[in-house]
């Protein structure tokens, strides 16, 4: 390989500008390692008047992303625009026009992965997406290639840096969710609209992609359990700490019985002794357990201009090899070892249940009774000292139970006259 490969960047925001900047800085090194040089021929943006950093010859810009597809000298398009509908059309048209595609768009793949990869296979064109999951951590390549001979027993991931930063600050300082979010926004770790980060869906999009790739079928987003960190209080963090746990927004992906897999993304108690409990700040980490390789761990920055563009550049290199040899995977290959998500109601876990209750005899018996009616046992109970006359906080650690009965029992408990305010029910992960 020694040719120049024409690429088109659709998007010149945080990641697109990073790709351009890092290609300018390290393109020579990539060329020596790869024997091919990338040349950015067109860049699509929304606003042609916006000042750009780094500066770029103005003639490269277009406000119409279709210009990239129409240019016969562009062989690889890089979709870094964000959103879903417009990028979907763009990616589909690019595949149909015979371009290789690189994208960092997790929402697009989580919602339309099946359609996109079907088209990619039909047209024999690859779609690469390393940047879509965990920014600079090369987890897609690991799951797709390095562990190709493994059955995946489980994948656990801290996949959203914003929520991990917020939880770390709540743990370190004792502050509540709102001030921790405000601090993250001030430092540029959270968007002005942080909804997708804190409601769990950014991490869920990444979990859907990882699980689909690992288990060989595209997951239906409506079949997985997603819950965010907005309702967590400083006292949940402190009480979990007293019990020997850290709370993390954790993606849990696990092979189950009968070709089913379990996928949930929610605030989860992790034993302090587990390595994921010490992943702090904006960092991401993914623990993958394969039946041959055993336990593995991947750690790094899950977002940001440089880490994310590092992954985009790796995908460009892979696309370049494919152009030369016509040997590539399409980005996703289905297989028939698995094929459905376990119904949420049937998934089994331990739980943390925090309640505000009347401070009087007999209350615990009523709560234990409601759990017992659903066949659920209590592992331990703690009652921290109360500073509120007449009321108390109770924390119950609950035995392995199916989520359906546990949720029903929690609803019954919430309706008891002795229970004040909504209960807090969280999963506890044992990594068994
Ligand atoms: N930021 C990260 O750390 C990160 C990490 C991993 C993955 N990603 C993913 O990477 C993608 C890009 O993220 P980003 O943070 O770089 O976004 P961004 O900063 O908002 O940049 C988006 C870019 O796309 C352009 N654009 C938007 N709609 C367009 C359209 N219809 N036609 C032409 N250009 C259009 C914008 O043009 P203007 O500049 O004119 O507005 C802007 O240059 C997203 O899918 C995101 O989920 C981001």
Short mmCIF file of C-alpha atoms and ligand atoms in Angstrom, two decimals:
data_model
loop_
_atom_site.label_atom_id
_atom_site.label_comp_id
_atom_site.label_asym_id
_atom_site.label_seq_id
_atom_site.Cartn_x
_atom_site.Cartn_y
_atom_site.Cartn_z
CA UNK A 1 0.00 0.00 0.00
CA UNK A 2 1.44 3.35 -0.88
CA UNK A 3 -1.44 5.32 -2.29
CA UNK A 4 -3.25 8.34 -0.95
CA UNK A 5 -6.74 7.50 0.29
CA UNK A 6 -9.38 10.19 -0.07
CA UNK A 7 -11.67 10.59 2.92
CA UNK A 8 -14.68 12.77 3.64
CA UNK A 9 -15.47 14.01 7.12
CA UNK A 10 -19.17 14.47 7.80
CA UNK A 11 -19.01 16.65 10.91
CA UNK A 12 -16.28 18.93 12.21
CA UNK A 13 -17.29 19.26 15.85
CA UNK A 14 -15.47 17.84 18.86
CA UNK A 15 -14.55 14.53 17.22
CA UNK A 16 -14.39 15.56 13.55
CA UNK A 17 -12.00 18.42 14.30
CA UNK A 18 -9.98 16.01 16.46
CA UNK A 19 -9.64 13.57 13.59
CA UNK A 20 -8.43 16.37 11.31
CA UNK A 21 -6.01 17.72 13.93
CA UNK A 22 -4.54 14.33 14.81
CA UNK A 23 -4.28 13.30 11.19
CA UNK A 24 -2.26 16.46 10.58
CA UNK A 25 -0.06 15.70 13.60
CA UNK A 26 0.39 11.93 13.21
CA UNK A 27 -0.61 11.23 9.60
CA UNK A 28 3.05 10.76 8.64
CA UNK A 29 3.48 8.10 11.31
CA UNK A 30 0.29 6.35 10.20
CA UNK A 31 1.52 6.48 6.59
CA UNK A 32 4.79 4.81 7.54
CA UNK A 33 3.07 2.12 9.57
CA UNK A 34 0.32 1.53 7.04
CA UNK A 35 1.91 2.46 3.73
CA UNK A 36 -1.10 4.66 2.94
CA UNK A 37 -1.70 8.35 3.46
CA UNK A 38 -5.14 9.76 4.24
CA UNK A 39 -6.19 12.94 2.53
CA UNK A 40 -9.26 14.83 3.73
CA UNK A 41 -10.97 15.92 0.52
CA UNK A 42 -14.29 17.34 1.80
CA UNK A 43 -15.79 18.25 5.17
CA UNK A 44 -19.53 18.60 5.75
CA UNK A 45 -20.77 20.97 8.44
CA UNK A 46 -24.08 22.62 9.23
CA UNK A 47 -22.85 26.21 9.48
CA UNK A 48 -20.32 27.34 6.87
CA UNK A 49 -19.76 30.65 8.68
CA UNK A 50 -18.59 29.17 12.00
CA UNK A 51 -14.90 29.80 12.82
CA UNK A 52 -13.01 26.47 12.85
CA UNK A 53 -10.18 25.19 14.99
CA UNK A 54 -7.91 23.84 13.59
CA UNK A 55 -8.19 26.05 10.54
CA UNK A 56 -8.95 24.29 7.29
CA UNK A 57 -8.83 25.45 3.63
CA UNK A 58 -12.28 26.93 3.16
CA UNK A 59 -12.86 25.12 -0.15
CA UNK A 60 -12.97 21.79 1.69
CA UNK A 61 -16.22 22.71 3.46
CA UNK A 62 -19.68 21.96 2.21
CA UNK A 63 -23.05 22.28 3.90
CA UNK A 64 -24.33 19.26 2.01
CA UNK A 65 -23.03 15.91 3.26
CA UNK A 66 -24.20 14.29 0.00
CA UNK A 67 -21.28 16.05 -1.72
CA UNK A 68 -18.98 13.60 0.09
CA UNK A 69 -20.87 10.65 -1.31
CA UNK A 70 -20.92 12.12 -4.81
CA UNK A 71 -17.15 12.67 -4.89
CA UNK A 72 -15.57 9.68 -6.68
CA UNK A 73 -12.19 10.36 -5.07
CA UNK A 74 -13.60 9.86 -1.57
CA UNK A 75 -13.37 6.17 -0.70
CA UNK A 76 -14.09 6.36 3.01
CA UNK A 77 -16.69 8.60 4.68
CA UNK A 78 -16.49 9.35 8.39
CA UNK A 79 -19.87 10.12 9.95
CA UNK A 80 -19.41 12.33 13.02
CA UNK A 81 -22.54 14.49 12.89
CA UNK A 82 -24.63 13.02 15.72
CA UNK A 83 -28.41 12.57 15.59
CA UNK A 84 -30.17 9.63 14.00
CA UNK A 85 -32.39 10.21 10.96
CA UNK A 86 -30.06 12.28 8.82
CA UNK A 87 -26.94 10.15 9.58
CA UNK A 88 -28.98 7.01 8.83
CA UNK A 89 -29.76 8.22 5.32
CA UNK A 90 -26.19 9.42 4.90
CA UNK A 91 -24.66 6.09 5.96
CA UNK A 92 -27.08 4.07 3.84
CA UNK A 93 -26.44 6.22 0.77
CA UNK A 94 -22.69 6.00 1.32
CA UNK A 95 -22.81 2.18 1.48
CA UNK A 96 -24.96 2.05 -1.65
CA UNK A 97 -22.48 4.35 -3.40
CA UNK A 98 -19.65 1.91 -2.59
CA UNK A 99 -17.93 3.86 0.19
CA UNK A 100 -16.44 2.33 3.29
CA UNK A 101 -17.95 3.95 6.38
CA UNK A 102 -16.54 4.93 9.77
CA UNK A 103 -18.91 6.26 12.42
CA UNK A 104 -18.81 7.17 16.11
CA UNK A 105 -22.59 7.36 16.33
CA UNK A 106 -23.76 5.01 19.09
CA UNK A 107 -27.39 6.15 19.01
CA UNK A 108 -27.56 5.44 15.26
CA UNK A 109 -26.14 1.92 15.61
CA UNK A 110 -28.15 1.05 18.70
CA UNK A 111 -31.36 2.01 16.90
CA UNK A 112 -30.56 0.92 13.34
CA UNK A 113 -27.61 -1.46 13.54
CA UNK A 114 -29.49 -4.36 12.02
CA UNK A 115 -30.58 -2.39 8.96
CA UNK A 116 -27.16 -0.80 8.45
CA UNK A 117 -25.19 -4.05 8.66
CA UNK A 118 -27.65 -5.88 6.46
CA UNK A 119 -27.08 -3.24 3.80
CA UNK A 120 -23.30 -3.31 4.37
CA UNK A 121 -23.20 -7.05 3.73
CA UNK A 122 -25.46 -6.74 0.70
CA UNK A 123 -23.12 -4.16 -0.84
CA UNK A 124 -19.92 -5.74 0.48
CA UNK A 125 -18.85 -2.54 2.21
CA UNK A 126 -17.62 -2.35 5.81
CA UNK A 127 -18.91 -0.09 8.58
CA UNK A 128 -16.43 0.55 11.41
CA UNK A 129 -17.52 1.99 14.75
CA UNK A 130 -14.75 1.73 17.35
CA UNK A 131 -15.40 5.31 18.52
CA UNK A 132 -19.05 4.56 19.24
CA UNK A 133 -18.28 2.53 22.39
CA UNK A 134 -16.00 3.72 25.19
CA UNK A 135 -14.16 6.43 23.20
CA UNK A 136 -10.46 5.58 23.14
CA UNK A 137 -10.74 1.99 24.46
CA UNK A 138 -10.46 -0.44 21.52
CA UNK A 139 -13.19 -2.71 22.87
CA UNK A 140 -14.97 -3.32 19.56
CA UNK A 141 -11.84 -4.77 17.99
CA UNK A 142 -11.24 -6.86 21.10
CA UNK A 143 -14.74 -8.35 21.13
CA UNK A 144 -14.91 -8.80 17.35
CA UNK A 145 -11.39 -10.07 16.68
CA UNK A 146 -9.18 -10.72 19.69
CA UNK A 147 -11.84 -12.87 21.40
CA UNK A 148 -13.29 -14.41 18.23
CA UNK A 149 -12.82 -17.91 19.67
CA UNK A 150 -14.59 -17.18 22.96
CA UNK A 151 -18.13 -17.52 24.16
CA UNK A 152 -18.80 -14.41 26.20
CA UNK A 153 -19.90 -15.34 29.70
CA UNK A 154 -20.34 -11.72 30.77
CA UNK A 155 -19.43 -8.14 29.97
CA UNK A 156 -19.59 -5.46 32.67
CA UNK A 157 -18.93 -1.87 31.70
CA UNK A 158 -18.69 1.60 33.13
CA UNK A 159 -19.53 3.25 29.84
CA UNK A 160 -20.44 6.85 30.62
CA UNK A 161 -17.75 9.20 31.88
CA UNK A 162 -20.14 11.99 32.88
CA UNK A 163 -22.16 9.84 35.26
CA UNK A 164 -19.00 8.18 36.57
CA UNK A 165 -17.55 11.63 37.33
CA UNK A 166 -20.74 12.64 39.15
CA UNK A 167 -20.83 9.42 41.22
CA UNK A 168 -17.14 9.74 42.04
CA UNK A 169 -17.66 13.29 43.33
CA UNK A 170 -20.73 12.22 45.33
CA UNK A 171 -18.62 9.44 46.89
CA UNK A 172 -15.52 11.56 47.57
CA UNK A 173 -17.24 14.67 48.94
CA UNK A 174 -20.65 13.52 50.19
CA UNK A 175 -22.38 16.02 47.90
CA UNK A 176 -25.78 15.30 46.35
CA UNK A 177 -26.53 14.66 42.67
CA UNK A 178 -27.48 18.23 41.66
CA UNK A 179 -24.28 20.01 42.80
CA UNK A 180 -22.14 17.19 41.43
CA UNK A 181 -23.85 17.58 38.04
CA UNK A 182 -23.37 21.36 38.16
CA UNK A 183 -19.66 20.82 38.86
CA UNK A 184 -19.37 18.37 35.93
CA UNK A 185 -21.02 20.93 33.63
CA UNK A 186 -18.67 23.69 34.82
CA UNK A 187 -15.66 21.51 34.03
CA UNK A 188 -17.00 20.55 30.58
CA UNK A 189 -17.62 16.91 31.56
CA UNK A 190 -21.38 17.23 31.08
CA UNK A 191 -23.43 18.82 28.28
CA UNK A 192 -25.81 21.72 28.94
CA UNK A 193 -28.51 19.10 28.38
CA UNK A 194 -27.05 16.10 30.26
CA UNK A 195 -30.18 13.93 29.96
CA UNK A 196 -28.75 11.07 27.89
CA UNK A 197 -25.68 10.83 30.12
CA UNK A 198 -27.47 10.78 33.46
CA UNK A 199 -30.64 8.90 32.45
CA UNK A 200 -28.54 5.88 31.41
CA UNK A 201 -29.34 5.91 27.68
CA UNK A 202 -25.90 6.95 26.42
CA UNK A 203 -24.42 3.96 28.26
CA UNK A 204 -27.35 1.82 27.13
CA UNK A 205 -26.66 2.61 23.45
CA UNK A 206 -23.08 1.42 23.96
CA UNK A 207 -24.25 -1.68 25.87
CA UNK A 208 -26.64 -2.53 23.02
CA UNK A 209 -23.79 -2.34 20.49
CA UNK A 210 -21.43 -4.41 22.65
CA UNK A 211 -24.05 -7.03 23.46
CA UNK A 212 -25.19 -7.27 19.82
CA UNK A 213 -21.63 -7.75 18.63
CA UNK A 214 -20.73 -10.26 21.36
CA UNK A 215 -23.92 -12.32 21.10
CA UNK A 216 -24.44 -12.17 17.35
CA UNK A 217 -27.90 -10.59 17.03
CA UNK A 218 -29.18 -7.02 17.14
CA UNK A 219 -30.89 -6.25 20.41
CA UNK A 220 -34.23 -4.52 20.57
CA UNK A 221 -33.60 -1.43 22.77
CA UNK A 222 -37.08 -1.79 24.29
CA UNK A 223 -36.12 -5.17 25.79
CA UNK A 224 -33.38 -3.97 28.10
CA UNK A 225 -33.63 -2.40 31.54
CA UNK A 226 -32.28 1.15 31.71
CA UNK A 227 -32.33 3.47 34.67
CA UNK A 228 -30.27 6.57 35.44
CA UNK A 229 -28.48 8.12 38.38
CA UNK A 230 -30.71 11.18 38.89
CA UNK A 231 -32.59 9.75 41.89
CA UNK A 232 -29.51 8.66 43.83
CA UNK A 233 -28.88 10.54 47.05
CA UNK A 234 -25.73 11.23 49.01
CA UNK A 235 -27.13 8.94 51.70
CA UNK A 236 -27.38 5.98 49.25
CA UNK A 237 -23.72 6.49 48.42
CA UNK A 238 -22.77 6.69 52.11
CA UNK A 239 -24.89 3.70 53.18
CA UNK A 240 -23.50 1.58 50.34
CA UNK A 241 -20.02 2.56 51.41
CA UNK A 242 -20.78 1.43 54.98
CA UNK A 243 -21.91 -1.92 53.55
CA UNK A 244 -18.69 -2.34 51.55
CA UNK A 245 -19.90 -1.21 48.11
CA UNK A 246 -19.47 1.57 45.53
CA UNK A 247 -22.39 2.65 43.36
CA UNK A 248 -21.61 2.80 39.63
CA UNK A 249 -23.77 3.23 36.54
CA UNK A 250 -23.03 -0.28 35.36
CA UNK A 251 -23.88 -2.06 32.12
CA UNK A 252 -24.36 -5.75 32.90
CA UNK A 253 -24.47 -8.11 29.92
CA UNK A 254 -24.64 -11.81 30.64
CA UNK A 255 -25.29 -15.02 28.76
CA UNK A 256 -28.24 -16.86 30.25
CA UNK A 257 -30.20 -20.03 29.59
CA UNK A 258 -32.12 -20.96 26.47
CA UNK A 259 -30.22 -18.74 23.99
CA UNK A 260 -31.18 -15.65 26.02
CA UNK A 261 -28.97 -12.85 27.28
CA UNK A 262 -29.55 -10.41 30.11
CA UNK A 263 -28.81 -6.72 29.56
CA UNK A 264 -29.32 -3.97 32.08
CA UNK A 265 -27.86 -0.51 32.57
CA UNK A 266 -28.54 0.97 35.97
CA UNK A 267 -26.95 2.29 39.16
CA UNK A 268 -25.54 -0.85 40.73
CA UNK A 269 -23.74 -1.65 43.97
CA UNK A 270 -20.30 -3.15 43.26
CA UNK A 271 -18.17 -4.71 46.02
CA UNK A 272 -15.30 -2.36 46.84
CA UNK A 273 -12.91 -5.25 46.30
CA UNK A 274 -13.88 -5.54 42.60
CA UNK A 275 -11.60 -3.73 40.19
CA UNK A 276 -14.49 -1.79 38.57
CA UNK A 277 -15.23 -0.17 41.95
CA UNK A 278 -12.01 1.80 41.68
CA UNK A 279 -12.67 3.19 38.20
CA UNK A 280 -13.18 6.85 39.01
CA UNK A 281 -13.72 10.26 37.44
CA UNK A 282 -14.42 10.43 33.72
CA UNK A 283 -12.76 7.08 33.03
CA UNK A 284 -14.51 4.08 31.50
CA UNK A 285 -13.69 0.41 32.01
CA UNK A 286 -15.00 -2.84 30.63
CA UNK A 287 -14.52 -6.27 32.19
CA UNK A 288 -15.01 -9.08 29.68
CA UNK A 289 -15.17 -12.73 30.68
CA UNK A 290 -14.74 -15.28 27.90
CA UNK A 291 -14.91 -19.03 28.33
CA UNK A 292 -11.36 -19.48 27.02
CA UNK A 293 -9.60 -16.27 27.94
CA UNK A 294 -11.16 -15.87 31.42
CA UNK A 295 -11.28 -12.42 33.06
CA UNK A 296 -9.97 -9.40 31.15
CA UNK A 297 -10.16 -5.67 31.80
CA UNK A 298 -9.96 -2.61 29.53
CA UNK A 299 -9.62 0.90 30.90
CA UNK A 300 -9.29 4.38 29.47
CA UNK A 301 -10.99 7.61 28.52
CA UNK A 302 -14.47 6.98 27.19
CA UNK A 303 -14.97 10.32 25.45
CA UNK A 304 -13.24 13.55 24.49
CA UNK A 305 -11.63 14.82 21.33
CA UNK A 306 -8.29 13.00 21.37
CA UNK A 307 -9.24 9.56 22.74
CA UNK A 308 -12.25 9.35 20.43
CA UNK A 309 -10.36 10.47 17.35
CA UNK A 310 -7.67 7.88 18.16
CA UNK A 311 -10.34 5.21 17.64
CA UNK A 312 -11.63 6.87 14.46
CA UNK A 313 -8.08 6.88 13.06
CA UNK A 314 -7.70 3.18 13.92
CA UNK A 315 -10.92 2.48 12.00
CA UNK A 316 -9.59 4.49 9.05
CA UNK A 317 -6.46 2.35 9.07
CA UNK A 318 -8.58 -0.80 9.04
CA UNK A 319 -10.71 0.59 6.24
CA UNK A 320 -7.53 1.31 4.28
CA UNK A 321 -6.35 -2.29 4.65
CA UNK A 322 -9.76 -3.46 3.44
CA UNK A 323 -9.58 -1.21 0.37
CA UNK A 324 -6.24 -2.70 -0.54
CA UNK A 325 -6.94 -6.35 0.12
CA UNK A 326 -10.74 -6.52 -0.16
CA UNK A 327 -10.50 -8.61 3.01
CA UNK A 328 -12.46 -7.14 5.88
CA UNK A 329 -15.31 -7.98 8.12
CA UNK A 330 -18.43 -5.91 7.60
CA UNK A 331 -18.27 -4.75 11.20
CA UNK A 332 -20.86 -7.17 12.52
CA UNK A 333 -21.53 -10.86 11.90
CA UNK A 334 -24.62 -12.62 13.18
CA UNK A 335 -24.59 -16.16 14.59
CA UNK A 336 -27.21 -18.39 16.12
CA UNK A 337 -25.85 -19.22 19.59
CA UNK A 338 -28.14 -16.62 21.14
CA UNK A 339 -31.16 -14.77 19.84
CA UNK A 340 -33.23 -13.00 22.48
CA UNK A 341 -33.13 -10.92 25.63
CA UNK A 342 -34.19 -12.53 28.86
CA UNK A 343 -37.41 -10.86 30.05
CA UNK A 344 -36.49 -8.25 32.63
CA UNK A 345 -38.94 -9.71 35.14
CA UNK A 346 -37.01 -13.01 35.15
CA UNK A 347 -33.51 -11.61 35.63
CA UNK A 348 -32.01 -12.58 39.00
CA UNK A 349 -29.94 -10.33 41.24
CA UNK A 350 -29.33 -9.30 44.82
CA UNK A 351 -30.79 -5.93 45.82
CA UNK A 352 -30.31 -2.91 48.05
CA UNK A 353 -33.60 -1.50 49.32
CA UNK A 354 -33.58 1.80 51.22
CA UNK A 355 -36.72 2.86 53.03
CA UNK A 356 -37.82 5.76 55.21
CA UNK A 357 -40.12 4.34 57.85
CA UNK A 358 -41.90 5.15 61.10
CA UNK A 359 -39.53 4.53 63.97
CA UNK A 360 -41.69 2.10 65.96
CA UNK A 361 -41.83 -1.61 66.78
CA UNK A 362 -43.36 -3.99 64.20
CA UNK A 363 -42.30 -2.06 61.09
CA UNK A 364 -39.55 -4.47 60.09
CA UNK A 365 -41.93 -7.41 60.48
CA UNK A 366 -44.40 -5.81 58.02
CA UNK A 367 -41.63 -5.25 55.47
CA UNK A 368 -40.20 -8.74 55.88
CA UNK A 369 -43.76 -10.06 55.52
CA UNK A 370 -44.26 -8.28 52.17
CA UNK A 371 -40.98 -9.71 50.87
CA UNK A 372 -41.77 -13.14 52.29
CA UNK A 373 -45.13 -13.25 50.46
CA UNK A 374 -43.11 -13.06 47.21
CA UNK A 375 -40.69 -15.73 48.45
CA UNK A 376 -37.88 -13.23 48.91
CA UNK A 377 -35.45 -13.45 51.82
CA UNK A 378 -33.46 -10.73 53.56
CA UNK A 379 -29.68 -11.05 53.82
CA UNK A 380 -29.10 -8.22 56.30
CA UNK A 381 -30.67 -5.06 57.66
CA UNK A 382 -29.01 -1.88 58.82
CA UNK A 383 -30.65 1.04 60.57
CA UNK A 384 -28.36 4.06 60.65
CA UNK A 385 -28.86 6.47 63.52
CA UNK A 386 -31.78 8.76 62.75
CA UNK A 387 -31.66 12.52 63.17
CA UNK A 388 -35.37 12.82 62.53
CA UNK A 389 -37.77 12.41 65.46
CA UNK A 390 -40.20 9.51 64.85
CA UNK A 391 -38.74 8.32 61.56
CA UNK A 392 -35.88 6.02 60.63
CA UNK A 393 -33.97 4.85 57.59
CA UNK A 394 -33.82 1.11 56.97
CA UNK A 395 -31.53 -0.53 54.44
CA UNK A 396 -32.21 -4.12 53.49
CA UNK A 397 -29.81 -6.26 51.52
CA UNK A 398 -31.96 -8.80 49.74
CA UNK A 399 -31.11 -12.36 48.61
CA UNK A 400 -30.97 -13.36 44.95
CA UNK A 401 -34.47 -12.84 43.56
CA UNK A 402 -36.16 -12.33 40.21
CA UNK A 403 -36.71 -8.68 39.38
CA UNK A 404 -40.45 -9.08 38.73
CA UNK A 405 -41.35 -10.37 42.21
CA UNK A 406 -38.85 -7.97 43.80
CA UNK A 407 -40.45 -4.99 42.08
CA UNK A 408 -43.95 -6.15 43.05
CA UNK A 409 -42.87 -6.59 46.67
CA UNK A 410 -41.28 -3.12 46.66
CA UNK A 411 -44.56 -1.64 45.41
CA UNK A 412 -46.44 -3.37 48.23
CA UNK A 413 -43.90 -2.09 50.74
CA UNK A 414 -44.22 1.46 49.37
CA UNK A 415 -47.97 1.28 49.99
CA UNK A 416 -47.57 0.36 53.68
CA UNK A 417 -48.70 3.12 56.06
CA UNK A 418 -45.43 2.85 58.00
CA UNK A 419 -43.32 3.65 54.88
CA UNK A 420 -42.66 7.32 54.14
CA UNK A 421 -41.60 8.42 50.67
CA UNK A 422 -40.56 6.32 47.69
CA UNK A 423 -38.23 3.35 48.31
CA UNK A 424 -34.86 3.19 46.55
CA UNK A 425 -34.33 -0.22 44.92
CA UNK A 426 -30.90 -0.90 43.39
CA UNK A 427 -29.25 -4.00 41.94
CA UNK A 428 -26.22 -5.48 43.70
CA UNK A 429 -23.72 -7.17 41.35
CA UNK A 430 -21.77 -10.13 42.67
CA UNK A 431 -19.85 -10.84 39.40
CA UNK A 432 -20.45 -14.56 39.98
N1 LIG B 1 -17.72 14.03 21.81
C1 LIG B 1 -17.26 12.84 22.18
O1 LIG B 1 -16.42 12.74 23.08
C2 LIG B 1 -17.77 11.60 21.51
C3 LIG B 1 -17.29 10.35 21.94
C4 LIG B 1 -17.71 9.19 21.29
C5 LIG B 1 -18.62 9.28 20.26
N2 LIG B 1 -19.11 10.50 19.89
C6 LIG B 1 -20.08 10.55 18.79
O2 LIG B 1 -19.49 11.20 17.67
C7 LIG B 1 -20.48 11.95 16.97
C8 LIG B 1 -20.04 13.40 16.90
O3 LIG B 1 -19.93 13.93 18.21
P1 LIG B 1 -19.32 15.39 18.47
O4 LIG B 1 -19.21 15.51 19.95
O5 LIG B 1 -18.13 15.64 17.64
O6 LIG B 1 -20.54 16.32 17.95
P2 LIG B 1 -20.53 17.90 17.73
O7 LIG B 1 -19.40 18.53 18.44
O8 LIG B 1 -21.90 18.36 18.03
O9 LIG B 1 -20.26 18.05 16.16
C9 LIG B 1 -21.22 17.70 15.19
C10 LIG B 1 -20.69 18.16 13.83
O10 LIG B 1 -21.58 17.71 12.82
C11 LIG B 1 -21.99 18.80 12.00
N3 LIG B 1 -23.36 18.54 11.55
C12 LIG B 1 -24.45 18.30 12.32
N4 LIG B 1 -25.53 18.09 11.53
C13 LIG B 1 -25.09 18.20 10.26
C14 LIG B 1 -25.74 18.09 9.00
N5 LIG B 1 -27.06 17.85 8.91
N6 LIG B 1 -25.01 18.26 7.89
C15 LIG B 1 -23.67 18.52 7.95
N7 LIG B 1 -22.99 18.63 9.13
C16 LIG B 1 -23.71 18.47 10.27
C17 LIG B 1 -21.88 20.03 12.88
O11 LIG B 1 -21.73 21.20 12.08
P3 LIG B 1 -21.49 22.65 12.75
O12 LIG B 1 -20.09 22.60 13.30
O13 LIG B 1 -21.62 23.60 11.62
O14 LIG B 1 -22.54 22.81 13.81
C18 LIG B 1 -20.62 19.70 13.70
O15 LIG B 1 -19.48 20.06 12.98
C19 LIG B 1 -21.78 11.72 17.72
O16 LIG B 1 -22.51 10.68 17.12
C20 LIG B 1 -21.34 11.32 19.12
O17 LIG B 1 -22.27 10.49 19.79
C21 LIG B 1 -18.70 11.64 20.49
#
